[in-house]
PDB file of C-alpha atoms in Angstrom:
ATOM      1  CA  UNK I   1      -5.029  15.396  -0.626  1.00  0.00           C
ATOM      2  CA  UNK I   2      -4.998  11.971   0.964  1.00  0.00           C
ATOM      3  CA  UNK I   3      -8.423  10.639  -0.008  1.00  0.00           C
ATOM      4  CA  UNK I   4      -9.627   7.482  -1.734  1.00  0.00           C
ATOM      5  CA  UNK I   5     -11.430   7.974  -5.044  1.00  0.00           C
ATOM      6  CA  UNK I   6     -13.002   5.419  -7.378  1.00  0.00           C
ATOM      7  CA  UNK I   7     -10.375   6.147 -10.038  1.00  0.00           C
ATOM      8  CA  UNK I   8      -7.912   4.447  -7.660  1.00  0.00           C
ATOM      9  CA  UNK I   9      -9.711   1.113  -8.013  1.00  0.00           C
ATOM     10  CA  UNK I  10      -7.432  -1.629  -9.321  1.00  0.00           C
ATOM     11  CA  UNK I  11     -10.175  -4.116 -10.165  1.00  0.00           C
ATOM     12  CA  UNK I  12      -9.862  -6.093  -6.945  1.00  0.00           C
ATOM     13  CA  UNK I  13     -12.141  -5.338  -4.034  1.00  0.00           C
ATOM     14  CA  UNK I  14      -9.640  -6.817  -1.571  1.00  0.00           C
ATOM     15  CA  UNK I  15      -6.723  -4.723  -2.854  1.00  0.00           C
ATOM     16  CA  UNK I  16      -8.919  -1.623  -2.998  1.00  0.00           C
ATOM     17  CA  UNK I  17      -9.877  -2.164   0.650  1.00  0.00           C
ATOM     18  CA  UNK I  18      -6.189  -2.532   1.538  1.00  0.00           C
ATOM     19  CA  UNK I  19      -5.416   0.743  -0.214  1.00  0.00           C
ATOM     20  CA  UNK I  20      -8.229   2.483   1.664  1.00  0.00           C
ATOM     21  CA  UNK I  21      -6.831   1.147   4.939  1.00  0.00           C
ATOM     22  CA  UNK I  22      -3.298   2.335   4.120  1.00  0.00           C
ATOM     23  CA  UNK I  23      -4.621   5.797   3.247  1.00  0.00           C
ATOM     24  CA  UNK I  24      -6.554   5.897   6.513  1.00  0.00           C
ATOM     25  CA  UNK I  25      -3.478   4.889   8.498  1.00  0.00           C
ATOM     26  CA  UNK I  26      -1.329   7.553   6.842  1.00  0.00           C
ATOM     27  CA  UNK I  27      -3.991  10.167   7.553  1.00  0.00           C
ATOM     28  CA  UNK I  28      -3.997   9.046  11.185  1.00  0.00           C
ATOM     29  CA  UNK I  29      -0.198   9.345  11.315  1.00  0.00           C
ATOM     30  CA  UNK I  30      -0.201  12.814   9.744  1.00  0.00           C
ATOM     31  CA  UNK I  31      -2.899  13.987  12.149  1.00  0.00           C
ATOM     32  CA  UNK I  32      -0.984  12.619  15.146  1.00  0.00           C
ATOM     33  CA  UNK I  33       2.241  14.291  14.025  1.00  0.00           C
ATOM     34  CA  UNK I  34       0.546  17.646  13.406  1.00  0.00           C
ATOM     35  CA  UNK I  35      -1.269  17.472  16.756  1.00  0.00           C
ATOM     36  CA  UNK I  36       1.937  16.782  18.661  1.00  0.00           C
ATOM     37  CA  UNK I  37       0.648  13.440  19.928  1.00  0.00           C
ATOM     38  CA  UNK I  38       2.828  11.525  22.389  1.00  0.00           C
ATOM     39  CA  UNK I  39       5.719   9.546  20.931  1.00  0.00           C
ATOM     40  CA  UNK I  40       4.137   6.289  22.103  1.00  0.00           C
ATOM     41  CA  UNK I  41       0.966   6.995  20.117  1.00  0.00           C
ATOM     42  CA  UNK I  42       2.951   7.746  16.983  1.00  0.00           C
ATOM     43  CA  UNK I  43       5.128   4.683  17.498  1.00  0.00           C
ATOM     44  CA  UNK I  44       1.996   2.508  17.785  1.00  0.00           C
ATOM     45  CA  UNK I  45       0.632   3.929  14.530  1.00  0.00           C
ATOM     46  CA  UNK I  46       3.975   3.304  12.817  1.00  0.00           C
ATOM     47  CA  UNK I  47       4.145  -0.302  14.014  1.00  0.00           C
ATOM     48  CA  UNK I  48       0.630  -0.930  12.723  1.00  0.00           C
ATOM     49  CA  UNK I  49       1.384   0.846   9.428  1.00  0.00           C
ATOM     50  CA  UNK I  50       4.565  -1.175   8.871  1.00  0.00           C
ATOM     51  CA  UNK I  51       2.798  -4.460   9.619  1.00  0.00           C
ATOM     52  CA  UNK I  52      -0.148  -3.650   7.379  1.00  0.00           C
ATOM     53  CA  UNK I  53       2.190  -2.524   4.605  1.00  0.00           C
ATOM     54  CA  UNK I  54       3.969  -5.883   4.706  1.00  0.00           C
ATOM     55  CA  UNK I  55       0.639  -7.715   4.676  1.00  0.00           C
ATOM     56  CA  UNK I  56      -0.718  -5.672   1.756  1.00  0.00           C
ATOM     57  CA  UNK I  57       2.410  -5.835  -0.379  1.00  0.00           C
ATOM     58  CA  UNK I  58       2.602  -9.618   0.067  1.00  0.00           C
ATOM     59  CA  UNK I  59      -1.079  -9.973  -0.872  1.00  0.00           C
ATOM     60  CA  UNK I  60      -0.767  -7.670  -3.869  1.00  0.00           C
ATOM     61  CA  UNK I  61       2.369  -9.408  -5.131  1.00  0.00           C
ATOM     62  CA  UNK I  62       0.692 -12.817  -4.728  1.00  0.00           C
ATOM     63  CA  UNK I  63      -2.295 -11.665  -6.800  1.00  0.00           C
ATOM     64  CA  UNK I  64       0.031 -10.220  -9.441  1.00  0.00           C
ATOM     65  CA  UNK I  65       1.836 -13.567  -9.680  1.00  0.00           C
ATOM     66  CA  UNK I  66      -1.515 -15.323 -10.141  1.00  0.00           C
ATOM     67  CA  UNK I  67      -2.406 -12.751 -12.803  1.00  0.00           C
ATOM     68  CA  UNK I  68       0.953 -13.341 -14.521  1.00  0.00           C
ATOM     69  CA  UNK I  69       1.636  -9.608 -14.454  1.00  0.00           C
ATOM     70  CA  UNK I  70       4.673  -8.857 -16.612  1.00  0.00           C
ATOM     71  CA  UNK I  71       5.709  -5.817 -14.579  1.00  0.00           C
ATOM     72  CA  UNK I  72       5.914  -7.730 -11.299  1.00  0.00           C
ATOM     73  CA  UNK I  73       9.665  -7.304 -10.741  1.00  0.00           C
ATOM     74  CA  UNK I  74       9.456  -3.528 -11.162  1.00  0.00           C
ATOM     75  CA  UNK I  75       6.408  -3.436  -8.935  1.00  0.00           C
ATOM     76  CA  UNK I  76       8.214  -5.333  -6.195  1.00  0.00           C
ATOM     77  CA  UNK I  77      11.106  -2.878  -6.494  1.00  0.00           C
ATOM     78  CA  UNK I  78       8.682   0.030  -5.997  1.00  0.00           C
ATOM     79  CA  UNK I  79       7.320  -1.696  -2.897  1.00  0.00           C
ATOM     80  CA  UNK I  80      10.856  -2.167  -1.583  1.00  0.00           C
ATOM     81  CA  UNK I  81      11.559   1.574  -2.003  1.00  0.00           C
ATOM     82  CA  UNK I  82       8.419   2.351   0.020  1.00  0.00           C
ATOM     83  CA  UNK I  83       9.610  -0.021   2.746  1.00  0.00           C
ATOM     84  CA  UNK I  84      12.968   1.780   2.837  1.00  0.00           C
ATOM     85  CA  UNK I  85      11.295   5.174   3.253  1.00  0.00           C
ATOM     86  CA  UNK I  86       8.931   3.796   5.890  1.00  0.00           C
ATOM     87  CA  UNK I  87      11.929   2.418   7.772  1.00  0.00           C
ATOM     88  CA  UNK I  88      13.623   5.804   7.441  1.00  0.00           C
ATOM     89  CA  UNK I  89      10.550   7.452   8.966  1.00  0.00           C
ATOM     90  CA  UNK I  90      10.561   4.963  11.840  1.00  0.00           C
ATOM     91  CA  UNK I  91      14.243   5.697  12.472  1.00  0.00           C
ATOM     92  CA  UNK I  92      13.571   9.434  12.362  1.00  0.00           C
ATOM     93  CA  UNK I  93      10.751   9.086  14.869  1.00  0.00           C
ATOM     94  CA  UNK I  94      12.834   6.902  17.200  1.00  0.00           C
ATOM     95  CA  UNK I  95      15.676   9.407  17.192  1.00  0.00           C
ATOM     96  CA  UNK I  96      15.670  12.972  18.389  1.00  0.00           C
ATOM     97  CA  UNK I  97      14.598  14.393  15.037  1.00  0.00           C
ATOM     98  CA  UNK I  98      12.075  17.173  15.146  1.00  0.00           C
ATOM     99  CA  UNK I  99       8.450  16.578  14.251  1.00  0.00           C
ATOM    100  CA  UNK I 100       8.792  18.720  11.156  1.00  0.00           C
ATOM    101  CA  UNK I 101      11.286  16.267   9.657  1.00  0.00           C
ATOM    102  CA  UNK I 102       9.006  13.370  10.534  1.00  0.00           C
ATOM    103  CA  UNK I 103       6.010  15.172   9.036  1.00  0.00           C
ATOM    104  CA  UNK I 104       7.944  15.812   5.814  1.00  0.00           C
ATOM    105  CA  UNK I 105       8.710  12.103   5.536  1.00  0.00           C
ATOM    106  CA  UNK I 106       5.119  11.222   6.346  1.00  0.00           C
ATOM    107  CA  UNK I 107       3.907  13.654   3.679  1.00  0.00           C
ATOM    108  CA  UNK I 108       6.326  12.068   1.218  1.00  0.00           C
ATOM    109  CA  UNK I 109       4.937   8.601   2.000  1.00  0.00           C
ATOM    110  CA  UNK I 110       1.382   9.882   1.589  1.00  0.00           C
ATOM    111  CA  UNK I 111       2.178  11.464  -1.773  1.00  0.00           C
ATOM    112  CA  UNK I 112       4.070   8.350  -2.860  1.00  0.00           C
ATOM    113  CA  UNK I 113       1.164   6.063  -1.993  1.00  0.00           C
ATOM    114  CA  UNK I 114      -1.335   8.112  -3.990  1.00  0.00           C
ATOM    115  CA  UNK I 115       1.041   8.319  -6.982  1.00  0.00           C
ATOM    116  CA  UNK I 116       1.734   4.582  -6.697  1.00  0.00           C
ATOM    117  CA  UNK I 117      -1.951   3.638  -6.655  1.00  0.00           C
ATOM    118  CA  UNK I 118      -2.835   6.033  -9.486  1.00  0.00           C
ATOM    119  CA  UNK I 119       0.254   5.132 -11.527  1.00  0.00           C
ATOM    120  CA  UNK I 120       1.985   1.820 -10.889  1.00  0.00           C
ATOM    121  CA  UNK I 121      -1.062  -0.017  -9.568  1.00  0.00           C
ATOM    122  CA  UNK I 122      -3.273   1.106 -12.451  1.00  0.00           C
ATOM    123  CA  UNK I 123      -0.837  -0.591 -14.834  1.00  0.00           C
ATOM    124  CA  UNK I 124      -1.787  -4.002 -13.456  1.00  0.00           C
ATOM    125  CA  UNK I 125      -5.546  -3.424 -13.563  1.00  0.00           C
ATOM    126  CA  UNK I 126      -5.930  -5.154 -16.972  1.00  0.00           C
ATOM    127  CA  UNK I 127      -4.036  -8.203 -15.642  1.00  0.00           C
ATOM    128  CA  UNK I 128      -6.342  -8.356 -12.610  1.00  0.00           C
ATOM    129  CA  UNK I 129      -9.421  -8.043 -14.812  1.00  0.00           C
ATOM    130  CA  UNK I 130      -8.101 -10.829 -17.078  1.00  0.00           C
ATOM    131  CA  UNK I 131      -7.499 -13.044 -14.034  1.00  0.00           C
ATOM    132  CA  UNK I 132     -11.033 -12.419 -12.794  1.00  0.00           C
ATOM    133  CA  UNK I 133     -12.424 -13.243 -16.243  1.00  0.00           C
ATOM    134  CA  UNK I 134     -10.345 -16.450 -16.469  1.00  0.00           C
ATOM    135  CA  UNK I 135     -11.609 -17.547 -13.076  1.00  0.00           C
ATOM    136  CA  UNK I 136     -15.204 -16.772 -14.009  1.00  0.00           C
ATOM    137  CA  UNK I 137     -14.767 -18.815 -17.181  1.00  0.00           C
ATOM    138  CA  UNK I 138     -13.287 -21.656 -15.131  1.00  0.00           C
ATOM    139  CA  UNK I 139      -9.978 -21.682 -16.968  1.00  0.00           C
ATOM    140  CA  UNK I 140      -7.894 -19.823 -14.408  1.00  0.00           C
ATOM    141  CA  UNK I 141      -7.831 -22.326 -11.574  1.00  0.00           C
ATOM    142  CA  UNK I 142      -4.178 -22.724 -10.721  1.00  0.00           C
ATOM    143  CA  UNK I 143      -4.851 -24.646  -7.521  1.00  0.00           C
ATOM    144  CA  UNK I 144      -4.804 -21.489  -5.441  1.00  0.00           C
ATOM    145  CA  UNK I 145      -8.247 -20.725  -4.111  1.00  0.00           C
ATOM    146  CA  UNK I 146      -7.529 -17.105  -3.181  1.00  0.00           C
ATOM    147  CA  UNK I 147      -8.909 -14.612  -5.652  1.00  0.00           C
ATOM    148  CA  UNK I 148      -8.361 -10.922  -6.193  1.00  0.00           C
ATOM    149  CA  UNK I 149     -11.939 -10.281  -5.107  1.00  0.00           C
ATOM    150  CA  UNK I 150     -11.582 -12.042  -1.772  1.00  0.00           C
TER     151      UNK I 150
END
């Protein structure tokens, strides 16, 4: 089920809020597809989802660089695979594909996001916590004022 739970927390309020927003947007997309909403409505949701995905991935990757996360390259690759599937869904929706195909892709993206947050994203939680602790101790100032909590 596509619901946020506390076990999804990655140790950054800002990233957690992004994840909640992405989950909400995917729920909105799934609901619109199941309800047979007009193509324009679905297209608008997709445009917003794609834009927010780009924003979130850039923010998350920036925080992971600040945290010196060793798995960053693999994490970026996972994000790139999501982008490919999201693009595939957009192409499917723009074409004459049936809603069932689009819903299957949307369900895949929903499942992927939950697995990604509970799996891949949890791997960087210790790095985020270490970054927060360094900043609290005053030894983590790298000249970048953005923090994982903001």
